[in-house]
CSV table of C-alpha atoms and ligand atoms in Angstrom, one decimal:
chain,number,residue,atom,x,y,z
A,150,MET,CA,22.7,-5.5,-20.8
A,151,ALA,CA,21.0,-6.0,-17.5
A,152,LEU,CA,20.8,-3.4,-14.7
A,153,ILE,CA,21.4,-4.8,-11.3
A,154,VAL,CA,21.0,-3.0,-8.0
A,155,GLN,CA,22.9,-4.6,-5.2
A,156,LYS,CA,22.6,-3.7,-1.5
A,157,TYR,CA,25.4,-4.6,1.0
A,158,GLY,CA,24.5,-4.6,4.7
A,159,GLY,CA,26.7,-3.4,7.6
A,160,SER,CA,28.3,-6.8,8.3
A,161,SER,CA,29.3,-7.1,4.6
A,162,VAL,CA,31.3,-3.9,4.7
A,163,GLY,CA,32.4,-4.2,8.4
A,164,ASP,CA,36.2,-3.7,7.8
A,165,ALA,CA,38.7,-2.9,5.1
A,166,ASP,CA,39.1,-6.5,4.0
A,167,LYS,CA,35.4,-7.0,3.7
A,168,ILE,CA,35.1,-3.8,1.7
A,169,LYS,CA,37.8,-5.1,-0.7
A,170,HIS,CA,35.9,-8.4,-1.0
A,171,VAL,CA,32.7,-6.6,-1.8
A,172,ALA,CA,34.5,-4.4,-4.3
A,173,ARG,CA,35.7,-7.5,-6.2
A,174,ARG,CA,32.3,-9.0,-6.2
A,175,ILE,CA,30.8,-5.8,-7.6
A,176,ILE,CA,33.4,-5.7,-10.3
A,177,GLU,CA,32.7,-9.3,-11.2
A,178,THR,CA,29.0,-8.5,-11.6
A,179,GLN,CA,29.9,-5.6,-14.0
A,180,ALA,CA,32.4,-7.7,-15.9
A,181,ALA,CA,29.7,-10.3,-16.5
A,182,GLY,CA,28.1,-7.7,-18.7
A,183,ASN,CA,25.8,-5.8,-16.3
A,184,GLN,CA,25.3,-2.2,-15.2
A,185,VAL,CA,25.7,-2.1,-11.4
A,186,CYS,CA,24.3,0.3,-8.9
A,187,VAL,CA,25.2,-0.5,-5.3
A,188,VAL,CA,23.6,0.7,-2.1
A,189,VAL,CA,25.6,0.4,1.1
A,190,SER,CA,24.8,0.4,4.8
A,191,ALA,CA,27.1,1.9,7.5
A,192,MET,CA,30.1,-0.3,8.4
A,193,GLY,CA,29.4,-2.9,11.1
A,194,ASP,CA,27.8,-1.4,14.2
A,195,THR,CA,28.6,2.2,13.2
A,196,THR,CA,24.9,3.4,13.4
A,197,ASP,CA,24.6,2.0,17.0
A,198,GLU,CA,27.9,3.6,18.0
A,199,LEU,CA,26.9,7.0,16.6
A,200,MET,CA,23.5,6.7,18.5
A,201,ASP,CA,25.4,6.0,21.7
A,202,LEU,CA,27.6,9.0,21.2
A,203,ALA,CA,24.6,11.2,20.6
A,204,ASN,CA,23.0,10.0,23.8
A,205,GLN,CA,26.2,10.7,25.7
A,206,VAL,CA,26.3,14.3,24.7
A,207,ALA,CA,22.6,15.1,24.9
A,208,SER,CA,19.6,13.7,26.8
A,209,ARG,CA,17.2,14.4,23.9
A,210,PRO,CA,19.2,14.8,20.6
A,211,GLU,CA,17.2,16.7,18.0
A,212,GLY,CA,15.9,14.6,15.1
A,213,ARG,CA,17.6,16.9,12.6
A,214,GLU,CA,21.0,16.6,14.2
A,215,LEU,CA,20.6,12.9,14.7
A,216,ASP,CA,20.0,12.4,11.0
A,217,MET,CA,23.0,14.6,10.2
A,218,LEU,CA,25.1,12.3,12.5
A,219,LEU,CA,23.7,8.9,11.4
A,220,THR,CA,23.9,9.6,7.7
A,221,ALA,CA,27.7,10.0,8.1
A,222,GLY,CA,27.9,6.2,8.7
A,223,GLU,CA,26.7,5.4,5.2
A,224,ARG,CA,28.8,8.2,3.7
A,225,ILE,CA,31.9,6.6,5.1
A,226,SER,CA,31.1,3.2,3.6
A,227,MET,CA,30.0,4.6,0.2
A,228,ALA,CA,33.3,6.4,-0.3
A,229,LEU,CA,35.4,3.5,0.9
A,230,VAL,CA,33.7,1.0,-1.4
A,231,SER,CA,34.0,3.4,-4.3
A,232,MET,CA,37.8,3.9,-3.6
A,233,ALA,CA,38.3,0.1,-3.4
A,234,ILE,CA,36.6,-0.4,-6.8
A,235,ASN,CA,38.7,2.4,-8.4
A,236,ASP,CA,41.8,0.9,-6.9
A,237,LEU,CA,41.1,-2.5,-8.6
A,238,GLY,CA,40.9,-0.7,-12.0
A,239,ALA,CA,37.2,-0.3,-12.5
A,240,LYS,CA,35.4,3.0,-12.6
A,241,SER,CA,33.2,4.1,-9.7
A,242,LEU,CA,31.4,7.2,-8.3
A,243,SER,CA,29.7,7.5,-4.9
A,244,PHE,CA,26.6,9.5,-4.2
A,245,THR,CA,24.8,10.5,-1.0
A,246,GLY,CA,21.1,9.8,-0.8
A,247,SER,CA,20.3,13.4,-1.7
A,248,GLN,CA,22.7,13.3,-4.7
A,249,ALA,CA,21.0,10.1,-5.8
A,250,GLY,CA,17.6,11.8,-5.8
A,251,ILE,CA,16.1,10.1,-2.8
A,252,ILE,CA,13.4,12.7,-1.9
A,253,THR,CA,11.5,12.1,1.3
A,254,ASP,CA,8.9,13.7,3.5
A,255,GLU,CA,10.3,15.7,6.4
A,256,VAL,CA,10.0,13.2,9.3
A,257,HIS,CA,13.4,12.9,10.9
A,258,GLY,CA,14.4,9.4,11.9
A,259,ASN,CA,11.6,7.7,10.0
A,260,ALA,CA,11.1,9.5,6.7
A,261,ARG,CA,9.1,8.0,3.8
A,262,ILE,CA,10.4,8.1,0.3
A,263,ALA,CA,8.1,10.5,-1.8
A,264,GLU,CA,10.0,10.5,-5.1
A,265,VAL,CA,13.2,9.1,-6.6
A,266,THR,CA,15.0,11.2,-9.3
A,267,PRO,CA,18.2,9.2,-9.9
A,268,ASP,CA,19.5,11.3,-12.8
A,269,ARG,CA,23.0,11.5,-11.6
A,270,VAL,CA,23.1,7.8,-10.9
A,271,ALA,CA,21.7,7.0,-14.4
A,272,GLU,CA,24.3,9.3,-16.0
A,273,ALA,CA,27.1,7.7,-14.1
A,274,LEU,CA,25.9,4.2,-15.1
A,275,ALA,CA,25.6,5.2,-18.7
A,276,ALA,CA,29.2,6.5,-18.7
A,277,GLY,CA,30.4,3.0,-17.6
A,278,ASN,CA,30.7,3.7,-13.9
A,279,ILE,CA,29.6,1.6,-11.0
A,280,ALA,CA,27.4,3.9,-8.9
A,281,ILE,CA,27.6,3.6,-5.1
A,282,VAL,CA,24.8,5.1,-3.2
A,283,ALA,CA,24.6,5.7,0.6
A,284,GLY,CA,21.6,3.8,1.9
A,285,PHE,CA,19.1,4.8,4.6
A,286,GLN,CA,19.1,8.6,3.8
A,287,GLY,CA,17.2,11.1,1.8
A,288,PHE,CA,16.4,14.8,1.4
A,289,ASN,CA,13.3,16.9,2.0
A,290,ARG,CA,12.7,19.7,-0.5
A,291,ASP,CA,10.7,21.9,1.9
A,292,SER,CA,12.9,21.8,4.9
A,293,LYS,CA,16.0,21.4,2.7
A,294,ASP,CA,17.3,18.9,5.3
A,295,ILE,CA,18.8,15.5,5.4
A,296,THR,CA,16.5,12.7,6.6
A,297,THR,CA,16.8,9.0,7.5
A,298,LEU,CA,14.4,6.2,6.6
A,299,GLY,CA,14.4,4.3,10.0
A,300,ARG,CA,16.7,1.6,11.2
A,301,GLY,CA,17.5,-1.0,8.5
A,302,GLY,CA,16.3,1.6,5.9
A,303,SER,CA,19.1,0.8,3.3
A,304,ASP,CA,17.0,-2.1,2.0
A,305,THR,CA,14.3,0.5,1.1
A,306,THR,CA,16.8,2.7,-0.6
A,307,ALA,CA,17.9,-0.2,-2.8
A,308,VAL,CA,14.4,-1.2,-3.7
A,309,ALA,CA,13.3,2.4,-4.4
A,310,LEU,CA,16.4,2.9,-6.7
A,311,ALA,CA,15.7,-0.4,-8.4
A,312,ALA,CA,12.1,0.7,-9.2
A,313,ALA,CA,13.2,4.2,-10.3
A,314,LEU,CA,16.0,2.9,-12.5
A,315,ASN,CA,13.8,0.1,-13.8
A,316,ALA,CA,16.4,-2.4,-12.8
A,317,ASP,CA,16.1,-6.1,-13.7
A,318,VAL,CA,16.7,-7.3,-10.2
A,319,CYS,CA,17.5,-6.0,-6.7
A,320,GLU,CA,19.9,-8.2,-4.8
A,321,ILE,CA,20.1,-7.7,-1.0
A,322,TYR,CA,23.3,-9.1,0.4
A,323,SER,CA,23.8,-9.9,4.1
A,324,ASP,CA,25.5,-12.5,6.1
A,325,VAL,CA,23.1,-15.4,5.6
A,326,ASP,CA,22.4,-17.4,2.4
A,327,GLY,CA,18.8,-16.2,2.0
A,328,ILE,CA,15.5,-16.3,3.7
A,329,TYR,CA,15.1,-19.2,6.1
A,330,THR,CA,12.1,-21.0,7.5
A,331,ALA,CA,13.2,-19.4,10.9
A,332,ASP,CA,16.1,-17.3,12.2
A,333,PRO,CA,19.0,-19.8,12.0
A,334,ARG,CA,20.5,-18.2,15.1
A,335,ILE,CA,17.5,-19.5,17.1
A,336,ILE,CA,16.8,-22.6,15.0
A,337,PRO,CA,20.0,-24.0,13.5
A,338,THR,CA,18.0,-26.6,11.5
A,339,ALA,CA,16.1,-23.9,9.7
A,340,ARG,CA,15.9,-24.5,6.0
A,341,LYS,CA,16.7,-22.0,3.2
A,342,LEU,CA,13.8,-21.2,0.9
A,343,ASP,CA,14.6,-21.0,-2.9
A,344,VAL,CA,11.5,-18.8,-3.5
A,345,ILE,CA,8.9,-17.0,-1.4
A,346,ASP,CA,5.9,-15.0,-2.4
A,347,VAL,CA,6.0,-11.3,-1.5
A,348,GLU,CA,2.8,-11.5,0.7
A,349,SER,CA,4.3,-14.1,2.9
A,350,MET,CA,7.6,-12.2,3.0
A,351,LEU,CA,5.6,-9.1,4.1
A,352,GLU,CA,3.9,-11.0,6.9
A,353,LEU,CA,7.2,-12.6,8.0
A,354,ALA,CA,8.9,-9.1,8.1
A,355,ALA,CA,6.0,-7.7,10.1
A,356,ALA,CA,6.2,-10.6,12.5
A,357,GLY,CA,9.8,-9.8,13.4
A,358,ALA,CA,11.9,-11.6,10.8
A,359,LYS,CA,14.8,-9.2,10.5
A,360,ILE,CA,16.2,-10.4,7.1
A,361,LEU,CA,14.4,-7.6,5.2
A,362,HIS,CA,13.2,-4.2,6.2
A,363,ILE,CA,9.4,-4.3,6.0
A,364,ARG,CA,9.1,-1.0,4.1
A,365,ALA,CA,11.4,-2.4,1.5
A,366,VAL,CA,9.2,-5.4,1.0
A,367,GLU,CA,6.1,-3.2,0.7
A,368,PHE,CA,7.9,-1.1,-1.9
A,369,ALA,CA,8.9,-4.2,-3.8
A,370,ARG,CA,5.3,-5.4,-3.8
A,371,ARG,CA,3.9,-2.1,-4.9
A,372,HIS,CA,6.4,-1.5,-7.7
A,373,LYS,CA,6.8,-5.2,-8.7
A,374,VAL,CA,10.6,-5.2,-8.0
A,375,ASN,CA,12.1,-8.7,-8.1
A,376,LEU,CA,14.2,-9.2,-5.0
A,377,VAL,CA,16.9,-11.7,-4.3
A,378,VAL,CA,18.3,-12.2,-0.8
A,379,ARG,CA,21.7,-13.7,-0.7
A,380,SER,CA,25.0,-13.8,1.1
A,381,THR,CA,28.1,-11.7,0.5
A,382,PHE,CA,30.3,-14.5,1.7
A,383,SER,CA,29.1,-17.4,-0.5
A,384,THR,CA,28.0,-18.1,-4.1
A,385,ASP,CA,24.6,-19.6,-3.1
A,386,PRO,CA,21.9,-18.2,-5.4
A,387,GLY,CA,19.9,-17.1,-2.4
A,388,THR,CA,16.1,-16.7,-2.1
A,389,VAL,CA,14.0,-15.0,-4.8
A,390,VAL,CA,11.1,-13.0,-3.5
A,391,ILE,CA,8.5,-13.1,-6.2
A,392,SER,CA,6.5,-9.8,-6.5
A,393,ASP,CA,4.6,-10.2,-9.7
A,394,GLU,CA,1.3,-12.0,-9.4
A,395,ASN,CA,1.8,-14.4,-12.3
A,396,GLY,CA,5.1,-15.6,-10.9
A,397,ALA,CA,3.5,-16.1,-7.5
A,398,LYS,CA,0.6,-18.1,-9.0
A,399,GLN,CA,3.0,-20.5,-10.6
A,400,MET,CA,4.7,-21.2,-7.3
A,401,GLU,CA,3.4,-24.2,-5.4
A,402,GLU,CA,2.1,-22.5,-2.3
A,403,SER,CA,3.6,-24.0,0.8
A,404,ILE,CA,1.2,-24.2,3.7
A,405,VAL,CA,3.8,-22.7,6.0
A,406,SER,CA,6.8,-20.8,4.7
A,407,GLY,CA,8.3,-19.8,8.0
A,408,VAL,CA,8.2,-19.1,11.7
A,409,ALA,CA,9.2,-15.8,13.1
A,410,THR,CA,9.7,-14.5,16.6
A,411,ASP,CA,9.6,-11.0,18.0
A,412,LYS,CA,11.0,-10.2,21.4
A,413,SER,CA,10.5,-6.4,21.2
A,414,GLN,CA,7.0,-6.1,22.5
A,415,ALA,CA,5.3,-5.6,25.8
A,416,LYS,CA,1.7,-5.9,26.8
A,417,ILE,CA,-0.7,-3.8,28.8
A,418,THR,CA,-4.0,-5.0,30.4
A,419,VAL,CA,-6.6,-2.4,31.3
A,420,ILE,CA,-8.5,-4.2,34.0
A,421,GLY,CA,-12.2,-3.6,35.0
A,422,ILE,CA,-13.2,-1.2,32.3
A,423,PRO,CA,-17.0,-0.7,32.0
A,424,ASP,CA,-18.4,-2.8,29.2
A,425,VAL,CA,-20.3,-0.1,27.4
A,426,PRO,CA,-19.9,1.2,23.8
A,427,GLY,CA,-17.1,3.8,23.4
A,428,LYS,CA,-14.7,2.5,26.1
A,429,ALA,CA,-12.4,0.7,23.7
A,430,ALA,CA,-12.4,3.7,21.4
A,431,ALA,CA,-11.5,5.9,24.4
A,432,VAL,CA,-8.6,3.6,25.4
A,433,PHE,CA,-7.1,3.4,22.0
A,434,THR,CA,-7.5,7.1,21.3
A,435,THR,CA,-5.4,7.7,24.5
A,436,VAL,CA,-2.9,5.2,23.2
A,437,ALA,CA,-2.8,6.7,19.7
A,438,GLU,CA,-2.4,10.2,21.1
A,439,ALA,CA,0.6,9.0,23.1
A,440,GLY,CA,2.0,8.0,19.6
A,441,ALA,CA,2.3,4.3,20.1
A,442,ASN,CA,1.6,1.7,17.4
A,443,ILE,CA,-0.2,-1.2,18.9
A,444,ASP,CA,-0.2,-4.7,17.5
A,445,MET,CA,-2.5,-7.4,19.0
A,446,ILE,CA,-5.7,-6.6,20.9
A,447,VAL,CA,-7.8,-9.0,23.0
A,448,GLN,CA,-10.9,-8.1,25.0
A,449,ASN,CA,-12.5,-10.7,27.1
A,450,THR,CA,-16.3,-10.9,27.1
A,451,PRO,CA,-17.9,-10.3,30.4
A,452,THR,CA,-19.8,-13.3,31.7
A,453,GLY,CA,-22.2,-13.8,34.7
A,454,SER,CA,-25.8,-13.0,35.4
A,455,ASP,CA,-25.7,-9.3,35.8
A,456,VAL,CA,-24.3,-8.3,32.4
A,457,THR,CA,-25.7,-4.8,32.5
A,458,ASP,CA,-23.1,-3.3,34.8
A,459,SER,CA,-20.4,-5.7,34.0
A,460,VAL,CA,-16.8,-4.8,33.3
A,461,SER,CA,-14.3,-6.3,31.0
A,462,ASP,CA,-10.5,-6.3,30.5
A,463,ILE,CA,-8.7,-5.1,27.4
A,464,THR,CA,-5.2,-6.4,26.7
A,465,PHE,CA,-2.9,-5.1,23.9
A,466,THR,CA,0.7,-5.3,22.8
A,467,LEU,CA,3.0,-2.5,21.8
A,468,PRO,CA,6.8,-1.9,21.4
A,469,LYS,CA,8.6,-2.0,24.7
A,470,GLY,CA,10.0,1.5,24.0
A,471,ASP,CA,6.5,2.9,24.1
A,472,LEU,CA,5.4,1.2,27.3
A,473,LYS,CA,6.1,3.9,29.8
A,474,LEU,CA,4.6,6.6,27.7
A,475,VAL,CA,1.4,4.7,27.2
A,476,LEU,CA,1.1,3.7,30.9
A,477,ASP,CA,1.5,7.3,31.9
A,478,ALA,CA,-1.2,8.5,29.4
A,479,LEU,CA,-3.6,5.8,30.5
A,480,ALA,CA,-3.0,6.7,34.2
A,481,GLN,CA,-3.6,10.4,33.5
A,482,ASN,CA,-7.0,9.5,32.0
A,483,LYS,CA,-8.0,7.0,34.6
A,484,ASP,CA,-11.1,8.9,35.7
A,485,VAL,CA,-12.5,9.4,32.2
A,486,LEU,CA,-11.8,5.8,31.2
A,487,GLY,CA,-13.2,4.4,34.4
A,488,TYR,CA,-11.0,1.3,34.6
A,489,ARG,CA,-10.0,-0.3,37.9
A,490,GLU,CA,-6.3,-0.9,37.4
A,491,LEU,CA,-3.5,-1.3,34.8
A,492,GLU,CA,-1.1,-4.2,34.5
A,493,SER,CA,1.9,-4.5,32.2
A,494,ASP,CA,4.4,-7.2,31.3
A,495,GLU,CA,7.6,-6.8,29.3
A,496,GLN,CA,8.5,-10.5,29.5
A,497,ILE,CA,6.6,-11.6,26.5
A,498,GLY,CA,7.5,-13.0,23.1
A,499,LYS,CA,5.4,-13.2,19.9
A,500,LEU,CA,5.6,-16.3,17.6
A,501,SER,CA,4.1,-16.2,14.2
A,502,VAL,CA,3.5,-18.9,11.6
A,503,VAL,CA,3.2,-17.6,8.0
A,504,GLY,CA,2.2,-19.3,4.8
A,505,ALA,CA,0.2,-18.4,1.7
A,506,GLY,CA,-1.2,-22.0,1.6
A,507,MET,CA,-3.1,-21.3,4.9
A,508,ARG,CA,-5.8,-19.7,2.7
A,509,THR,CA,-6.8,-23.1,1.4
A,510,HIS,CA,-5.6,-25.6,4.0
A,511,SER,CA,-7.4,-26.3,7.2
A,512,GLY,CA,-5.9,-27.7,10.4
A,513,VAL,CA,-3.0,-25.3,10.6
A,514,SER,CA,-4.1,-23.9,14.0
A,515,ALA,CA,-4.6,-27.5,15.3
A,516,ILE,CA,-1.0,-28.4,14.5
A,517,LEU,CA,0.2,-25.1,16.0
A,518,PHE,CA,-1.6,-25.4,19.3
A,519,ARG,CA,-0.9,-29.1,19.7
A,520,ALA,CA,2.8,-28.4,19.3
A,521,LEU,CA,2.7,-25.7,21.9
A,522,ALA,CA,0.6,-27.8,24.3
A,523,GLU,CA,2.9,-30.8,24.0
A,524,SER,CA,5.9,-28.5,24.9
A,525,GLY,CA,4.0,-27.2,27.9
A,526,ILE,CA,3.8,-23.6,26.5
A,527,ASN,CA,1.0,-21.4,27.7
A,528,VAL,CA,-0.6,-19.1,25.1
A,529,GLU,CA,-1.5,-15.7,26.4
A,530,MET,CA,-2.9,-14.0,23.3
A,531,ILE,CA,-3.8,-15.1,19.7
A,532,SER,CA,-4.3,-13.1,16.5
A,533,THR,CA,-4.7,-14.2,12.9
A,534,SER,CA,-4.7,-12.9,9.3
A,535,GLU,CA,-5.5,-14.8,6.2
A,536,ILE,CA,-2.0,-16.2,5.9
A,537,ARG,CA,-0.6,-15.8,9.5
A,538,ILE,CA,-1.3,-17.0,13.1
A,539,SER,CA,0.5,-15.2,15.9
A,540,VAL,CA,0.6,-16.1,19.6
A,541,ILE,CA,2.0,-14.4,22.6
A,542,THR,CA,3.9,-16.5,25.1
A,543,SER,CA,6.3,-15.7,28.0
A,544,LEU,CA,9.6,-14.4,26.8
A,545,GLU,CA,11.3,-17.3,28.6
A,546,GLN,CA,9.5,-19.9,26.5
A,547,ILE,CA,9.5,-18.2,23.1
A,548,ASP,CA,12.6,-19.8,21.6
A,549,ASP,CA,11.4,-23.3,22.7
A,550,ALA,CA,8.0,-22.5,21.3
A,551,ALA,CA,9.6,-21.5,17.9
A,552,ARG,CA,11.6,-24.8,17.8
A,553,ALA,CA,8.6,-26.9,18.7
A,554,VAL,CA,6.4,-25.3,16.0
A,555,HIS,CA,9.1,-25.3,13.4
A,556,LYS,CA,9.4,-29.1,13.9
A,557,ALA,CA,5.7,-29.7,14.0
A,558,PHE,CA,5.3,-28.1,10.5
A,559,ASP,CA,8.1,-30.3,9.2
A,560,LEU,CA,10.3,-27.3,8.4
A,561,ASP,CA,13.5,-28.8,10.0
A,562,SER,CA,16.3,-29.6,7.6
A,563,ASP,CA,18.9,-32.3,8.0
A,564,SER,CA,21.9,-29.9,7.8
A,565,LEU,CA,22.7,-26.9,9.8
A,566,ALA,CA,22.3,-23.4,8.4
A,567,THR,CA,25.5,-21.4,7.7
A,568,VAL,CA,25.8,-18.0,9.4
A,569,TYR,CA,28.8,-16.1,8.1
A,570,ALA,CA,29.1,-13.2,10.4
A,571,GLY,CA,27.6,-12.1,13.7
A,572,THR,CA,25.0,-9.4,13.8
A,573,GLY,CA,22.2,-10.5,11.5
A,574,ARG,CA,22.5,-7.5,9.1
B,747,LIG,N1,22.8,1.8,9.0
B,747,LIG,C1,21.4,1.9,9.2
B,747,LIG,C2,21.0,0.9,10.4
B,747,LIG,O1,21.8,0.2,10.9
B,747,LIG,C3,20.6,1.5,8.0
B,747,LIG,C4,20.8,0.1,7.5
B,747,LIG,O2,21.7,-0.7,8.0
B,747,LIG,O3,20.0,-0.3,6.7
B,747,LIG,O4,19.9,1.0,10.8
B,748,MG,MG1,23.2,-1.5,9.9
């Protein structure tokens, strides 16, 4: 008998009919001779709606109370899915994250899973039940408080449970048929991948592909959990994310697996900073102390005859939400840092091209930059890893850039991708 962990996203349990549909699907999986543990997200846009409510009653809701509030979303869907299954004649029990043994650190709003002790889930499964677990939430032993794993965190719950229960597979259900070469909402000709290696998936998730939560992919890689990404609304077998090295070696490595875009970043340029050792360190210490996570960094090299008292510019990108905080922190330290002025831009987009085959193929950058040039797209910043190239363009041009690059790497398919529901999760 196989043990399958299934995770259903918010759009899959968005209303009563969808919950009944999911319940039937879960029962079919059990009837096929499997033990089934299910992780659910909150219904539809519940989490956003609860956030809105919190912001209406308080200007700075406390992390502890926010977590109490937001975890209610998953608690609603877990109970409803369980009831629907029972109503159809199968046996089911639901569990909160803490009942399921998801033990985390004490960071409210972005807790990390420290340990998983799924004894109650295992007992329920052994007794022939389908176990339904509320995603996105955990419990800290020291503070004895409820925590959440960050937006989109139910994927991580599912992978962590799959690892702890030693499941045969972890299936992540959403409203698209699998992992595509690009977001089908931006590029309708995006092609579904049958398999992808976990390293490429990790880079795609980091580059802004929203199909899987990045921490879930990291967890899957570390614990060698086999993931399958598929749709709640079709029987398509989906995309297999191969986590074990032997499996990945057997795959024929595609030069480019996909193109991802990220519209959530802003950039700051520190202009006219003295070009002496220690200045970059001082700038990024200020940024780190403000609590921001930066992504790309570019420093131009000063040119000219008098290099000794020359100045340079440092540009970096960061989440839009951290922009104001970081600008304030840099402004406060203007005298110490010794720069001339600050510039910022929220109208940027990041485009990334990812593929394990880049390790061994040359000419990938040439294709990328030619495609951008032919479409008249100006590149503002560039960064690379072994299997990724990312560029910053204007926000206005980012979707066109993605389409041009997708085409240039021959990723377009003849048919249009199917998107079954609306929100992407
Ligand atoms: N409901 C939470 C969110 O929307 C967690 C999840 O969907 O994975 O972020
Ligand atoms: Mg959600």
